[in-house]
Every structure is written in structure tokens, then in C-alpha cells.
mmCIF file of C-alpha atoms in Angstrom:
data_model
loop_
_atom_site.group_PDB
_atom_site.id
_atom_site.type_symbol
_atom_site.label_atom_id
_atom_site.label_comp_id
_atom_site.label_asym_id
_atom_site.label_seq_id
_atom_site.Cartn_x
_atom_site.Cartn_y
_atom_site.Cartn_z
ATOM 1 C CA MET F 1 109.898 101.097 110.025
ATOM 2 C CA ASN F 2 112.393 100.424 106.475
ATOM 3 C CA VAL F 3 111.910 102.490 103.669
ATOM 4 C CA TYR F 4 109.758 100.051 102.002
ATOM 5 C CA GLU F 5 107.237 100.337 104.933
ATOM 6 C CA GLU F 6 107.733 104.507 105.030
ATOM 7 C CA PHE F 7 106.777 104.495 101.440
ATOM 8 C CA ILE F 8 103.848 102.547 101.740
ATOM 9 C CA GLU F 9 102.583 104.580 104.661
ATOM 10 C CA GLY F 10 103.030 107.897 103.051
ATOM 11 C CA MET F 11 100.818 106.295 100.166
ATOM 12 C CA LYS F 12 98.339 105.240 102.520
ATOM 13 C CA GLN F 13 98.270 108.697 104.424
ATOM 14 C CA ASN F 14 97.328 110.247 100.765
ATOM 15 C CA ASN F 15 94.450 107.843 100.496
ATOM 16 C CA LEU F 16 96.428 105.641 97.582
ATOM 17 C CA ASN F 17 95.908 101.966 98.035
ATOM 18 C CA LYS F 18 96.430 100.372 94.317
ATOM 19 C CA GLU F 19 99.252 97.655 95.644
ATOM 20 C CA ALA F 20 100.868 96.850 92.412
ATOM 21 C CA ILE F 21 101.185 100.541 91.594
ATOM 22 C CA ILE F 22 102.823 101.295 95.160
ATOM 23 C CA ASP F 23 105.302 98.347 94.566
ATOM 24 C CA VAL F 24 106.155 99.497 90.996
ATOM 25 C CA LEU F 25 106.836 102.960 92.149
ATOM 26 C CA ASN F 26 108.379 102.033 95.500
ATOM 27 C CA ARG F 27 111.046 100.327 93.304
ATOM 28 C CA TYR F 28 111.434 103.380 91.212
ATOM 29 C CA VAL F 29 111.661 105.596 93.913
ATOM 30 C CA ASP F 30 114.398 103.071 95.691
ATOM 31 C CA GLY F 31 116.721 102.694 92.718
ATOM 32 C CA HIS F 32 119.094 104.720 91.139
ATOM 33 C CA ASP F 33 117.421 106.273 87.936
ATOM 34 C CA PHE F 34 113.842 107.893 89.577
ATOM 35 C CA LEU F 35 114.798 110.705 87.342
ATOM 36 C CA GLN F 36 114.671 108.584 84.245
ATOM 37 C CA ARG F 37 111.524 106.439 85.412
ATOM 38 C CA LEU F 38 110.073 110.176 85.550
ATOM 39 C CA GLU F 39 111.347 111.190 82.261
ATOM 40 C CA ASN F 40 109.717 107.752 80.831
ATOM 41 C CA PHE F 41 106.031 108.628 82.649
ATOM 42 C CA LYS F 42 106.607 112.240 81.038
ATOM 43 C CA ASN F 43 106.713 110.531 77.405
ATOM 44 C CA LYS F 44 104.407 107.622 78.272
ATOM 45 C CA GLU F 45 107.059 105.289 77.861
ATOM 46 C CA GLY F 46 106.280 101.807 79.885
ATOM 47 C CA GLU F 47 108.971 99.698 81.276
ATOM 48 C CA ARG F 48 107.994 95.734 81.346
ATOM 49 C CA ARG F 49 109.920 93.332 83.062
ATOM 50 C CA GLU F 50 109.242 89.766 83.723
ATOM 51 C CA TYR F 51 107.575 90.553 87.466
ATOM 52 C CA ARG F 52 106.974 94.357 87.347
ATOM 53 C CA GLY F 53 106.291 96.769 84.546
ATOM 54 C CA VAL F 54 104.005 99.531 83.228
ATOM 55 C CA ILE F 55 101.749 99.436 80.354
ATOM 56 C CA TYR F 56 99.824 102.280 78.401
ATOM 57 C CA SER F 57 96.859 101.402 76.699
ATOM 58 C CA ASP F 58 97.889 103.278 73.700
ATOM 59 C CA GLU F 59 100.302 100.283 72.963
ATOM 60 C CA TYR F 60 96.892 98.496 71.931
ATOM 61 C CA GLU F 61 94.212 99.160 69.009
ATOM 62 C CA GLN F 62 90.672 99.049 70.568
ATOM 63 C CA ASP F 63 89.911 95.267 68.901
ATOM 64 C CA ASP F 64 93.102 93.888 70.337
ATOM 65 C CA ASP F 65 92.386 91.098 72.998
ATOM 66 C CA GLU F 66 94.988 93.139 75.482
ATOM 67 C CA TYR F 67 93.450 96.006 75.377
ATOM 68 C CA PHE F 68 92.114 97.790 78.314
ATOM 69 C CA GLY F 69 90.810 101.158 77.745
ATOM 70 C CA ARG F 70 91.808 104.317 76.574
ATOM 71 C CA HIS F 71 93.998 106.672 78.560
ATOM 72 C CA HIS F 72 94.651 104.007 80.895
ATOM 73 C CA VAL F 73 97.862 102.898 82.576
ATOM 74 C CA LEU F 74 98.736 99.456 84.135
ATOM 75 C CA PHE F 75 100.891 98.391 86.889
ATOM 76 C CA TYR F 76 101.855 95.057 86.947
ATOM 77 C CA SER F 77 103.886 93.529 90.302
ATOM 78 C CA GLY F 78 104.366 89.785 90.996
ATOM 79 C CA ASN F 79 103.391 86.600 88.558
ATOM 80 C CA GLY F 80 99.872 86.230 89.609
ATOM 81 C CA ASP F 81 96.713 86.834 87.258
ATOM 82 C CA GLU F 82 95.621 89.675 90.034
ATOM 83 C CA ASP F 83 98.916 91.227 90.370
ATOM 84 C CA TYR F 84 98.065 94.164 88.640
ATOM 85 C CA ASP F 85 96.535 97.761 88.797
ATOM 86 C CA ILE F 86 94.587 99.871 86.062
ATOM 87 C CA VAL F 87 94.613 103.786 86.363
ATOM 88 C CA ASN F 88 93.364 106.402 83.845
ATOM 89 C CA ASP F 89 95.292 109.327 83.364
ATOM 90 C CA GLU F 90 93.376 111.521 85.992
ATOM 91 C CA GLU F 91 93.951 108.585 88.648
ATOM 92 C CA LEU F 92 97.902 108.360 88.000
ATOM 93 C CA TYR F 93 99.213 111.622 89.010
ATOM 94 C CA PRO F 94 98.632 111.379 92.746
ATOM 95 C CA TYR F 95 100.293 108.071 92.731
ATOM 96 C CA ILE F 96 103.038 109.644 91.098
ATOM 97 C CA SER F 97 103.088 113.129 92.907
ATOM 98 C CA ALA F 98 103.273 111.043 96.339
ATOM 99 C CA ALA F 99 106.614 109.033 94.755
ATOM 100 C CA CYS F 100 107.952 112.556 94.216
ATOM 101 C CA GLU F 101 107.190 114.049 97.460
ATOM 102 C CA PHE F 102 108.949 110.857 99.303
ATOM 103 C CA TYR F 103 111.982 111.022 97.205
ATOM 104 C CA ILE F 104 112.539 114.814 97.815
ATOM 105 C CA ARG F 105 112.417 114.073 101.685
ATOM 106 C CA LYS F 106 115.338 111.505 100.729
ATOM 107 C CA HIS F 107 117.181 113.735 98.429
ATOM 108 C CA ALA F 108 116.188 117.508 98.625
ATOM 109 C CA GLU F 109 119.076 118.484 96.609
ATOM 110 C CA LYS F 110 116.979 117.491 93.555
ATOM 111 C CA GLU F 111 113.729 118.930 94.696
ATOM 112 C CA LYS F 112 114.036 121.437 91.694
ATOM 113 C CA ILE F 113 114.290 118.882 88.884
ATOM 114 C CA ILE F 114 111.700 116.703 90.155
ATOM 115 C CA LYS F 115 108.978 119.282 90.608
ATOM 116 C CA GLU F 116 109.897 120.402 87.011
ATOM 117 C CA LEU F 117 109.295 117.051 85.890
ATOM 118 C CA LEU F 118 106.067 116.465 88.123
ATOM 119 C CA LEU F 119 104.586 119.720 86.369
ATOM 120 C CA LYS F 120 105.497 118.280 82.762
ATOM 121 C CA ILE F 121 103.592 114.865 83.949
ATOM 122 C CA LYS F 122 100.650 116.816 85.015
ATOM 123 C CA GLU F 123 100.802 118.804 81.873
ATOM 124 C CA THR F 124 100.984 115.503 80.020
ATOM 125 C CA TYR F 125 98.517 113.636 81.395
ATOM 126 C CA SER F 126 96.084 116.515 81.564
ATOM 127 C CA HIS F 127 96.138 116.952 78.279
ATOM 128 C CA SER F 128 95.231 113.461 77.022
ATOM 129 C CA GLN F 129 91.899 113.436 77.855
ATOM 130 C CA SER F 130 89.252 115.249 76.065
ATOM 131 C CA PRO F 131 86.218 116.243 77.996
ATOM 132 C CA SER F 132 83.857 114.164 76.030
ATOM 133 C CA GLU F 133 86.190 110.970 76.835
#
């Protein structure tokens, strides 16, 4: 089993099955700048490339044509109209957490910093919604 398949299998074992999110996170975990990607999630900074990226709903106003809900994150991977997944802030954390656990298994020496960033990410997304939303 290659690393990509191993990552997908790990996500499935955690009942995480949104393909665009898995694809984007797999590329992040497999890249050399995973720590920077986690910083970006902590700061709600998306990355947009031609065929892959992360977009935060905070970037749009409610009356914009592109608006896709409040406190949501859109992941896209591919060039088709259906090659995306949208999750709310609460649904996002398990994906990032599973990606971090996978990364730690491959890079045990970075466990402390990854767990610190993961805690900050959890705080960021747990405070972004009020109970009435």
C-alpha cells in the first residue's frame, strides 16, 4: 500500500469520507510544508491553486453569488463542477486531526509542535460559532 492509499484508509477508518477534503489534506501531509498548512488553518487562511485549494466562507458576504454559508470551509480538488466538499467548522476538525495523527506516525520528532498547533486550531474553530448559529 502506498502512502496515498494508507492516508485514505486512515480517513475511512475514522469515518471521514469527503473526497476533496481527503485529497487536499493528503497533499498537505505529503508535502514539505505541513506545519505551514496547519498555521494557515489556525489563521483561517486559504490556499487557492488552479485545481486544489481551501476557501473560507468568511471571504464572502451573504449577498455574494459565491456565498456558501456562514462558518464553512470549501475544499476543491480537480477541475469539475462537483470536485469539492463543504464542511462547517465543527466538521472540519476531525479531518485535520486525522491528518495530524497520520503525519505524526511518519514524523514522530514533530509530535509536540503538531499537537500544539492542533490544539490552537481546535480553539479557533470552536470559538467561531455562537450557540445560536
